[in-house]
PDB file of C-alpha atoms in Angstrom:
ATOM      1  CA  UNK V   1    -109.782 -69.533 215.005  1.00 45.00           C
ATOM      2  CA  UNK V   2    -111.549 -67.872 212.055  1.00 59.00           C
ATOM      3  CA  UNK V   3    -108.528 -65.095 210.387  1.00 82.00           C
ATOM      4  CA  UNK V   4    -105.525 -66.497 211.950  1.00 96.00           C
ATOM      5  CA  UNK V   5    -102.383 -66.046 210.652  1.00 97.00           C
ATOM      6  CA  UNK V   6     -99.324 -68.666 211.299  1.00 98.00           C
ATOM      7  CA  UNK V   7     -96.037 -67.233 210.942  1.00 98.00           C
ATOM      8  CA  UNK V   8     -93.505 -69.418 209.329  1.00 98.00           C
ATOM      9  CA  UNK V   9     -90.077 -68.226 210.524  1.00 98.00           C
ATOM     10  CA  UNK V  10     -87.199 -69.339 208.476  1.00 98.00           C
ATOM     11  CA  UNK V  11     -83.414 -69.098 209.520  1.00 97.00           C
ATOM     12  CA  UNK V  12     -81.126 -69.360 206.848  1.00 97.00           C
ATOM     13  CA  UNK V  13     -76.820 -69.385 206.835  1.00 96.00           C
ATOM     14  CA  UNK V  14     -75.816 -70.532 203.672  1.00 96.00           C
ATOM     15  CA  UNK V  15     -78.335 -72.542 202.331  1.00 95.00           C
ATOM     16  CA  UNK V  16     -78.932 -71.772 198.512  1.00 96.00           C
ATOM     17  CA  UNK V  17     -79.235 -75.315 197.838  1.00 95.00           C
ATOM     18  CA  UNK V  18     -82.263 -76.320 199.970  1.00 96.00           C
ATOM     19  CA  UNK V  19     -83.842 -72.533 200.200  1.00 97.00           C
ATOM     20  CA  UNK V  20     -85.979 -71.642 197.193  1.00 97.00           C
ATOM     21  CA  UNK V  21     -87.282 -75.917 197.203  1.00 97.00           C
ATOM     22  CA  UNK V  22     -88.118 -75.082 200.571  1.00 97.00           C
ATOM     23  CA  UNK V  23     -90.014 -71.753 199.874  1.00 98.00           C
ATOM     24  CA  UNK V  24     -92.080 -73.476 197.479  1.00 97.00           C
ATOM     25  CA  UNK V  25     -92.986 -75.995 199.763  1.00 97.00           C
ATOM     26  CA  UNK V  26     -94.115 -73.408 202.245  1.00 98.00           C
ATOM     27  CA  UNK V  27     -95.746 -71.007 199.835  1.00 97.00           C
ATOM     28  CA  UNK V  28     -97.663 -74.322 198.469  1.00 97.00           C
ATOM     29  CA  UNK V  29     -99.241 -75.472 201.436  1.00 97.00           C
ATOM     30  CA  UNK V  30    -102.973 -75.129 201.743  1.00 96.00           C
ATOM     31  CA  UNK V  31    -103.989 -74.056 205.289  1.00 97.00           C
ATOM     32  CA  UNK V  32    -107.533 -72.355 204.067  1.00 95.00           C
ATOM     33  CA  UNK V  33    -109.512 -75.479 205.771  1.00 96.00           C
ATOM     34  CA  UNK V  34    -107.950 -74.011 209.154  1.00 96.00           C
ATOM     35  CA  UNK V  35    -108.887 -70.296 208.100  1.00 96.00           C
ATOM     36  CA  UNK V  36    -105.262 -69.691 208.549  1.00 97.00           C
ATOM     37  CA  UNK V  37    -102.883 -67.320 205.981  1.00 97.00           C
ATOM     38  CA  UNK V  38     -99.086 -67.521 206.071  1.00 97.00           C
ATOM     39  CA  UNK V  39     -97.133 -65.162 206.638  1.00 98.00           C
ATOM     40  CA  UNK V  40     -93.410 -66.376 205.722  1.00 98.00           C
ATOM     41  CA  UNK V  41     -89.715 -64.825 206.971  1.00 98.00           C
ATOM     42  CA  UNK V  42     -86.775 -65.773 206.268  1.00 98.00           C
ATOM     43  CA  UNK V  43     -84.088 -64.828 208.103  1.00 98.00           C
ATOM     44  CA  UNK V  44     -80.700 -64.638 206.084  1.00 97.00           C
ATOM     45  CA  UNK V  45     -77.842 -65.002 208.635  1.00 96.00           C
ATOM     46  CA  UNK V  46     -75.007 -63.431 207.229  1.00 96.00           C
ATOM     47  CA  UNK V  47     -74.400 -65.955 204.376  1.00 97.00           C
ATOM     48  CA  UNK V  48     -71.783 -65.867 201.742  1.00 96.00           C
ATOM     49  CA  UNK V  49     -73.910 -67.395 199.026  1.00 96.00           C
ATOM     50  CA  UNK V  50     -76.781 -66.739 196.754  1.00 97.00           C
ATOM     51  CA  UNK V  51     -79.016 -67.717 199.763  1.00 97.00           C
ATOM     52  CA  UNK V  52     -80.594 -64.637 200.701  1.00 97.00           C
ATOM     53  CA  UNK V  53     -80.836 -63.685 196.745  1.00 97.00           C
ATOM     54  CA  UNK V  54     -83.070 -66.750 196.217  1.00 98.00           C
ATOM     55  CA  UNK V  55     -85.262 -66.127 199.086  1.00 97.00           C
ATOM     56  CA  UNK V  56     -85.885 -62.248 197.928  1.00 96.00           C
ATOM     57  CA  UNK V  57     -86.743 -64.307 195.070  1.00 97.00           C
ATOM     58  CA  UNK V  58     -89.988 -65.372 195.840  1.00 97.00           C
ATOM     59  CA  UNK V  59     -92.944 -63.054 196.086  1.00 95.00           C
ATOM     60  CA  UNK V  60     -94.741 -62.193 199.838  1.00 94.00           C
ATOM     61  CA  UNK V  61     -91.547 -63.500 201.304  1.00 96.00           C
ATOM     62  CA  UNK V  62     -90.339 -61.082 204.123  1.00 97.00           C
ATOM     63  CA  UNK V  63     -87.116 -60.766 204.191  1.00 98.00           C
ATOM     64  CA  UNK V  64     -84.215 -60.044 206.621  1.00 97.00           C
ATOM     65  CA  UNK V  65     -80.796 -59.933 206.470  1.00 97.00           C
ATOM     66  CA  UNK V  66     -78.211 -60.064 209.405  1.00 96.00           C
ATOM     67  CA  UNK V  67     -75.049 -58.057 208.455  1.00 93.00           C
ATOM     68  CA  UNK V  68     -72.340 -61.184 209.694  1.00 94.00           C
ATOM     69  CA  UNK V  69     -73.576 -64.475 210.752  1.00 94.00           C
ATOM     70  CA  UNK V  70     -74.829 -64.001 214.423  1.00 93.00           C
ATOM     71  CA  UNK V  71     -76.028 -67.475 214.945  1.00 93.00           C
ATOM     72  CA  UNK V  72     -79.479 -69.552 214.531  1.00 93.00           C
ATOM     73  CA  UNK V  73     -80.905 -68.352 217.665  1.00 93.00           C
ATOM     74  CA  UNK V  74     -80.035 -64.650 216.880  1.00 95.00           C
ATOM     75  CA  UNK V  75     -81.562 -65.071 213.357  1.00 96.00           C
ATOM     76  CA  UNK V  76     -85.201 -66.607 214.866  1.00 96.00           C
ATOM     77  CA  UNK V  77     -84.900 -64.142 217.255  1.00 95.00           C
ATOM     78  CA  UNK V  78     -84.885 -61.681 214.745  1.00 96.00           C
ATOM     79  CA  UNK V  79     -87.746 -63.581 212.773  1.00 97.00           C
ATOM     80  CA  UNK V  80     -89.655 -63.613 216.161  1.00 96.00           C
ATOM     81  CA  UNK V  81     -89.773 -60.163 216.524  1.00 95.00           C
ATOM     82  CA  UNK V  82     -91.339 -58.992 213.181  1.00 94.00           C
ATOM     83  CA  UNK V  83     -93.870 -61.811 213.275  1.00 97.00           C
ATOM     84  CA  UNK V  84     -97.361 -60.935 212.896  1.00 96.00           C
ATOM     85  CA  UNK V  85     -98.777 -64.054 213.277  1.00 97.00           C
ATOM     86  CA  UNK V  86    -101.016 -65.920 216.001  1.00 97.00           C
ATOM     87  CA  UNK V  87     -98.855 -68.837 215.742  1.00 98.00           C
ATOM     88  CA  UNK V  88     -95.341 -69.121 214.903  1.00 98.00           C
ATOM     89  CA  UNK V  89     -93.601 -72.100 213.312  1.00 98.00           C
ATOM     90  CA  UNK V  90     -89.273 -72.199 213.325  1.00 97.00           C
ATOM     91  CA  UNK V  91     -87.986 -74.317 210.775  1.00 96.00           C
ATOM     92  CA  UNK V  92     -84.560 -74.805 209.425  1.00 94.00           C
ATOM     93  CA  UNK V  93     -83.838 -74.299 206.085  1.00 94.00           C
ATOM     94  CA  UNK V  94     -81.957 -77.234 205.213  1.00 91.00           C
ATOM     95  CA  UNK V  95     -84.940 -79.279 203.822  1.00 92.00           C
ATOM     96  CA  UNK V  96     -84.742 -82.040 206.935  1.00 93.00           C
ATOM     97  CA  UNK V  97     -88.306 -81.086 207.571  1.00 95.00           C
ATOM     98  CA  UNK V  98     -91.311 -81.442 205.141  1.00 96.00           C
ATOM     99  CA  UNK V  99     -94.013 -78.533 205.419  1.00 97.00           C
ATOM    100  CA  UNK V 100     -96.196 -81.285 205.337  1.00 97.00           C
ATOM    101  CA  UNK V 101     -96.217 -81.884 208.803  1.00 97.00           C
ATOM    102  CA  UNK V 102     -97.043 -78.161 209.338  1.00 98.00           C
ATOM    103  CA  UNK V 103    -101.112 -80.161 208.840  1.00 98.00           C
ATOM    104  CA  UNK V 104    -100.992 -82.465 212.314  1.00 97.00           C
ATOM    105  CA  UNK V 105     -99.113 -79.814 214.449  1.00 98.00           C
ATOM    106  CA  UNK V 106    -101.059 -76.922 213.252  1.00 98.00           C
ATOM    107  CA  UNK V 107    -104.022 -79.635 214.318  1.00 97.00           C
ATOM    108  CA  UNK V 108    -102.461 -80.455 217.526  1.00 97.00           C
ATOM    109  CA  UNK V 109    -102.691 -76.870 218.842  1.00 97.00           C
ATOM    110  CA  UNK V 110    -105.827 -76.043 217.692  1.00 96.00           C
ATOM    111  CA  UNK V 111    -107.169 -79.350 219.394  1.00 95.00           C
ATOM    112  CA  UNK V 112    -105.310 -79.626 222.755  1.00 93.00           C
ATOM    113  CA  UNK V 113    -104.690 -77.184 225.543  1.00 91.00           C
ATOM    114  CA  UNK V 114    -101.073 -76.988 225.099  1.00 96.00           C
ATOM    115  CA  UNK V 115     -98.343 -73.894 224.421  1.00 96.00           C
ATOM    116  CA  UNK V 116     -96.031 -75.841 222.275  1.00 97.00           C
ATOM    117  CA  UNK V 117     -96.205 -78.590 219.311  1.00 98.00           C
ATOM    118  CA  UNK V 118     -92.647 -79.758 218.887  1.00 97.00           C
ATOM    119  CA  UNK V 119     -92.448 -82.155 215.076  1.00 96.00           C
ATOM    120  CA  UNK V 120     -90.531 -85.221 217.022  1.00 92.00           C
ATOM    121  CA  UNK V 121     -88.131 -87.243 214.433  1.00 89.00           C
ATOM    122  CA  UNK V 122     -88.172 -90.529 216.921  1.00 86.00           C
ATOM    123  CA  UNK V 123     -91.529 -90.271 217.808  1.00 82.00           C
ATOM    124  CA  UNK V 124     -91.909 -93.968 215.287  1.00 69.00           C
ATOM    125  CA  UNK V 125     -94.637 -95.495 217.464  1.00 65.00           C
ATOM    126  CA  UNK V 126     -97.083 -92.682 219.229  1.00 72.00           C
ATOM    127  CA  UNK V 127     -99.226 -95.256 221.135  1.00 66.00           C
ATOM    128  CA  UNK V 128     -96.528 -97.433 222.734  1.00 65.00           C
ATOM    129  CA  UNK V 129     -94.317 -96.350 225.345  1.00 63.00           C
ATOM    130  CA  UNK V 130     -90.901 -94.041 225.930  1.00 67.00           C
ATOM    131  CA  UNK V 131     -88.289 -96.867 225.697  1.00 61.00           C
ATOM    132  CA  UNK V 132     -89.949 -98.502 222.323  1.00 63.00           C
ATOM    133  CA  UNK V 133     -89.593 -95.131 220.937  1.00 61.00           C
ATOM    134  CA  UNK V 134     -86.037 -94.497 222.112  1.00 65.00           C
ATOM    135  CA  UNK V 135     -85.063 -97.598 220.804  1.00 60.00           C
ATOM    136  CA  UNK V 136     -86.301 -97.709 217.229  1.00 63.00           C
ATOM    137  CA  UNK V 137     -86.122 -93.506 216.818  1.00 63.00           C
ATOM    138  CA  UNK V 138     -82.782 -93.892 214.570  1.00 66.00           C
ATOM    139  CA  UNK V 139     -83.437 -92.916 211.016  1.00 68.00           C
ATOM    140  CA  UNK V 140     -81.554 -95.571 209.058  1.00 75.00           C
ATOM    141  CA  UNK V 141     -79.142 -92.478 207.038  1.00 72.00           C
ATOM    142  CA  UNK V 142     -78.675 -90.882 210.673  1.00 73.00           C
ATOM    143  CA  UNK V 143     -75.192 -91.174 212.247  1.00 75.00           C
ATOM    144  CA  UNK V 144     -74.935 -92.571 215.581  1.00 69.00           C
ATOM    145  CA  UNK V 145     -73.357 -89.538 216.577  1.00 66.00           C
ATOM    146  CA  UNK V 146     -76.259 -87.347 216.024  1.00 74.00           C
ATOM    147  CA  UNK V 147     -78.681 -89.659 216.972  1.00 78.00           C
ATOM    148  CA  UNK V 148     -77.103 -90.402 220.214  1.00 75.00           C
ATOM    149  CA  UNK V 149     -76.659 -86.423 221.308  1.00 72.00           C
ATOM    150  CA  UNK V 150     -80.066 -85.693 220.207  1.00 73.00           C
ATOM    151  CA  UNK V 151     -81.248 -88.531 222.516  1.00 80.00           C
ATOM    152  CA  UNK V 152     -78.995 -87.498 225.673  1.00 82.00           C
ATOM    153  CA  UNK V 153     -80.157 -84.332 225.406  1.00 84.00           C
ATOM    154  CA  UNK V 154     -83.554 -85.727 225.721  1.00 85.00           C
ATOM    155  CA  UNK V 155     -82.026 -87.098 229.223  1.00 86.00           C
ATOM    156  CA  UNK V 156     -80.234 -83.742 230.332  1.00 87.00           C
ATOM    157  CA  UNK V 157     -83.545 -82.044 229.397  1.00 84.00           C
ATOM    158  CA  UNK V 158     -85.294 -84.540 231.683  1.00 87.00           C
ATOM    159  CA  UNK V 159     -82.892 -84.234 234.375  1.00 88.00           C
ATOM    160  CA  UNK V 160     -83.318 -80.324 234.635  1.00 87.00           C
ATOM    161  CA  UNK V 161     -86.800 -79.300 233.519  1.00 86.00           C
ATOM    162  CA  UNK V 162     -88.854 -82.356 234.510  1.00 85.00           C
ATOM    163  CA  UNK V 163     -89.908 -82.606 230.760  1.00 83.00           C
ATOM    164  CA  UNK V 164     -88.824 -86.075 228.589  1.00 87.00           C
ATOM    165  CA  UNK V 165     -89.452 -84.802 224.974  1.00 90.00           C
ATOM    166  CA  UNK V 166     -88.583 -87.581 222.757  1.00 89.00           C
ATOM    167  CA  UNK V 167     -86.647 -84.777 220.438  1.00 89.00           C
ATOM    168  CA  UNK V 168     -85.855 -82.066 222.209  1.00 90.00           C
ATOM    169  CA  UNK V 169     -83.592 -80.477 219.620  1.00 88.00           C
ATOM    170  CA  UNK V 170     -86.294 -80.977 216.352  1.00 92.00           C
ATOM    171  CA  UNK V 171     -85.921 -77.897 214.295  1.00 91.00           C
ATOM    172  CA  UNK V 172     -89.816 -78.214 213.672  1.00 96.00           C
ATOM    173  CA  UNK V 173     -91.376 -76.195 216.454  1.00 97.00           C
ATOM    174  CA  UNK V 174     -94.765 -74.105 216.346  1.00 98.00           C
ATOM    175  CA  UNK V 175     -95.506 -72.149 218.975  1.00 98.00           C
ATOM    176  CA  UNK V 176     -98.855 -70.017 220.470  1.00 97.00           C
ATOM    177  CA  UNK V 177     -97.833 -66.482 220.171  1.00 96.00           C
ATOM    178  CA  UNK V 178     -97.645 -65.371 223.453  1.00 94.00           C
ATOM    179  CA  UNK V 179     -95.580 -68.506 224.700  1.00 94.00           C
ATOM    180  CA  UNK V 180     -92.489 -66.950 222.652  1.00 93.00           C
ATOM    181  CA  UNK V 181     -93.603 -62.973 222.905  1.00 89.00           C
ATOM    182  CA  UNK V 182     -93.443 -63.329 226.593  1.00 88.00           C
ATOM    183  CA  UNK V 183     -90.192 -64.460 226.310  1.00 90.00           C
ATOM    184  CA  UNK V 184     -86.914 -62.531 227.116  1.00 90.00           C
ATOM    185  CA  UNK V 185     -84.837 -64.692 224.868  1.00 92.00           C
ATOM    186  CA  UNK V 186     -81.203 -64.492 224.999  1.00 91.00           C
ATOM    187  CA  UNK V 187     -79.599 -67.257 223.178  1.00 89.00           C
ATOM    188  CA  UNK V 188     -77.463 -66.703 219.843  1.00 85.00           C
ATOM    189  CA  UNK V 189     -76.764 -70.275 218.817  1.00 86.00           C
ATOM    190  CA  UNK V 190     -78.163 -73.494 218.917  1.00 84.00           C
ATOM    191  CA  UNK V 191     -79.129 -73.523 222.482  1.00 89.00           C
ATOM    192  CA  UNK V 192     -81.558 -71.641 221.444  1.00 92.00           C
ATOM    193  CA  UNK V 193     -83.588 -74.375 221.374  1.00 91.00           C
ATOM    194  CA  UNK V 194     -83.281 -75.479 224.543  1.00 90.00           C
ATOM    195  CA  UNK V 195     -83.813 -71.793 226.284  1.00 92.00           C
ATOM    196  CA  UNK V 196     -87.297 -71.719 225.133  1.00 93.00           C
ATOM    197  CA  UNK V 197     -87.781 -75.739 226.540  1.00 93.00           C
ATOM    198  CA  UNK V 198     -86.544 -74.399 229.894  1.00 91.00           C
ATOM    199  CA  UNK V 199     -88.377 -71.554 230.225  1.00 93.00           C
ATOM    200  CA  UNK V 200     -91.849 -73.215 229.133  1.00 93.00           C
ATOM    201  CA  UNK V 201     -91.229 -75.959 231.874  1.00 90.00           C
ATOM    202  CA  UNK V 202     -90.163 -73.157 234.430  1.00 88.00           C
ATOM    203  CA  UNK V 203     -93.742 -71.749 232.974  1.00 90.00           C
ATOM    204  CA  UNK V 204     -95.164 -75.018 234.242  1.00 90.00           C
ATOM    205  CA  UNK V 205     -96.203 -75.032 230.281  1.00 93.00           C
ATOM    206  CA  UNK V 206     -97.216 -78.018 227.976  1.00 95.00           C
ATOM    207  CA  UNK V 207     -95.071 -78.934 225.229  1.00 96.00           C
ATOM    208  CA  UNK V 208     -97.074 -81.725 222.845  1.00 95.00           C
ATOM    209  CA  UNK V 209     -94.784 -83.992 220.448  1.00 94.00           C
ATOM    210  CA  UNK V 210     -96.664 -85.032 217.068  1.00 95.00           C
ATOM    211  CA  UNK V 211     -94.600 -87.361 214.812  1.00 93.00           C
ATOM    212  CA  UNK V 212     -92.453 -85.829 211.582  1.00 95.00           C
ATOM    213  CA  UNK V 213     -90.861 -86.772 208.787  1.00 93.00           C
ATOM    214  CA  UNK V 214     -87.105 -86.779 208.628  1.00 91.00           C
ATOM    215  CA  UNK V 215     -84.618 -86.562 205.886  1.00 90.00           C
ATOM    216  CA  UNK V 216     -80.810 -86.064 207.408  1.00 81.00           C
ATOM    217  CA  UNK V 217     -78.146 -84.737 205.252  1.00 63.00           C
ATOM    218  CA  UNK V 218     -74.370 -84.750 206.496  1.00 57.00           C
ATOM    219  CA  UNK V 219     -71.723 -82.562 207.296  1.00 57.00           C
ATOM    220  CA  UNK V 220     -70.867 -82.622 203.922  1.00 56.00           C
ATOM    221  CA  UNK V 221     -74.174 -81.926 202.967  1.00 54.00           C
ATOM    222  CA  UNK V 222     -74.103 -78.800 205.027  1.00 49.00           C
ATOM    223  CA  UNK V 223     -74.998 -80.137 208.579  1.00 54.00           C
ATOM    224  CA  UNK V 224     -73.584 -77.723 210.770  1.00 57.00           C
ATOM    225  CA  UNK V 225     -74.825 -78.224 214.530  1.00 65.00           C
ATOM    226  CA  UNK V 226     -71.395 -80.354 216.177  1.00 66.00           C
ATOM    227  CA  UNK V 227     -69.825 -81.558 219.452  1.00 65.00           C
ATOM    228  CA  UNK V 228     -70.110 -78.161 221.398  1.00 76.00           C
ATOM    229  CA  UNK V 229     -73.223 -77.600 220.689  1.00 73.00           C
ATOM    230  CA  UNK V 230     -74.438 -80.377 222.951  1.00 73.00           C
ATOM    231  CA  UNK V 231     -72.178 -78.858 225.750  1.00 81.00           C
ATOM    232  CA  UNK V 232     -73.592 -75.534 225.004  1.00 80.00           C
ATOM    233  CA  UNK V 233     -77.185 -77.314 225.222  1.00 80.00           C
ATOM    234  CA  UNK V 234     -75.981 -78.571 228.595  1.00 79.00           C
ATOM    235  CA  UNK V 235     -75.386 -75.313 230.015  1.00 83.00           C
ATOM    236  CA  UNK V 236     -78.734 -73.867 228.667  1.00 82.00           C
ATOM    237  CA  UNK V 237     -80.995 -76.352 230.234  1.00 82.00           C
ATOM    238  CA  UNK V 238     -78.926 -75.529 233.474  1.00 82.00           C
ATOM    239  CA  UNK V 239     -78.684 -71.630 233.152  1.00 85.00           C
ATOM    240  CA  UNK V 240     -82.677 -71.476 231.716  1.00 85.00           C
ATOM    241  CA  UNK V 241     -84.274 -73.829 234.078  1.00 77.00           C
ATOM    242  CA  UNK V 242     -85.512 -70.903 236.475  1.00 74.00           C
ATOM    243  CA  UNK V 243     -86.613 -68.589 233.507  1.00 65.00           C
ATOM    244  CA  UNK V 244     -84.282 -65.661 234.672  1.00 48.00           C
TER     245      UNK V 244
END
């Protein structure tokens, strides 16, 4: 895997807070013992803050902006398709996620035969089974309500692709190159998410789940995924599960 390049793709809607802490955590992690360079984008989504400001900030950052806010999936989308790199990693920019864990997925796909490494936030005991895992997932500053839509999505992912991810909706995802290149992708929002689930599973791909850190942060915080979305996420799983 000698010169590889993993590119870190960064969606971004009004996130000035959490943006330049999270550059520097991205910009800071070593990757040299994997002979793999970043390559970073951030994706500003039509915010109304200082967000995309911050991010042109920081030198070797690519940066793009989005004239209105489109939507995450149209942002990654966007990040997707100026990637250079033979990997590509989404991650929010909220600050949920620690770079960190960039070191055991990045290790996960260089190690297994797989297309996907999704950063699981309920994945608590790797060794012991599905229901164990379900049942002690729940980060303690989670609400029920997010915990409990993440998890039936888990269930309506199950139900149309064949695949139980223990997080299905993580927004810590690396991917092989070609498993997202080859992609049409369509989504603008959310659902996004669950598009590219579908269509690996209608790809009879492998998705591999590696346990994350997690630090939530409310609505007032900035949270912004709600109610719809998991309706939305509903109708993806059912409009994707064919890849057309």
């Amino acid at each position: 895997m000698e010169g590889s390049i993993l590119s870190v793709v960064i969606p971004a809607y009004n996130e000035e807070k959490y943006i330049g802490p999270l550059l520097q955590k991205v910009a800071a992690l070593d990757l040299s013992r994997y002979a793999i360079a970043k390559e970073i984008i951030v994706v500003d989504d039509g915010s109304s803050d200082r967000t995309a400001e911050i991010a042109g900030s920081f030198e070797g950052i690519v940066l793009k902006r989005l004239p209105r806010n489109r939507g995450k999936g149209e942002a990654v989308r966007t990040g997707v398709e100026c990637a250079a790199g033979d990997y590509l990693m989404i991650q929010d920019a909220d600050l949920e996620y620690d770079p960190r864990d960039y070191i055991p997925m990045i290790e996960a796909i260089l190690r297994d035969d797989v297309d996907a490494v999704y950063g699981s936030r309920y994945l608590k005991y790797p060794r012991r089974g599905k229901l164990v895992n379900l049942l002690t997932g729940k980060h303690p500053q989670q609400s029920w309500f997010a915990y409990l839509g993440g998890q039936s999505l888990s269930f309506v992912a199950w139900f149309y692709t064949g695949f139980y991810l223990t997080d299905t909706v993580t927004a810590l995802k690396l991917f092989r190159r070609g498993t997202l290149v080859n992609m049409r992708l369509e989504s603008s929002g959310f659902e996004l998410d669950h598009e590219i689930t579908a269509k690996i599973s209608a790809r009879k791909g492998r998705i591999k789940e590696v346990r994350v850190r997690y630090y939530p942060r409310s609505r007032e915080e900035g949270k912004k995924i709600g109610l719809k979305d998991w309706f939305i996420g509903v109708r993806a799983y059912s409009r994707y599960r064919q890849d057309h």
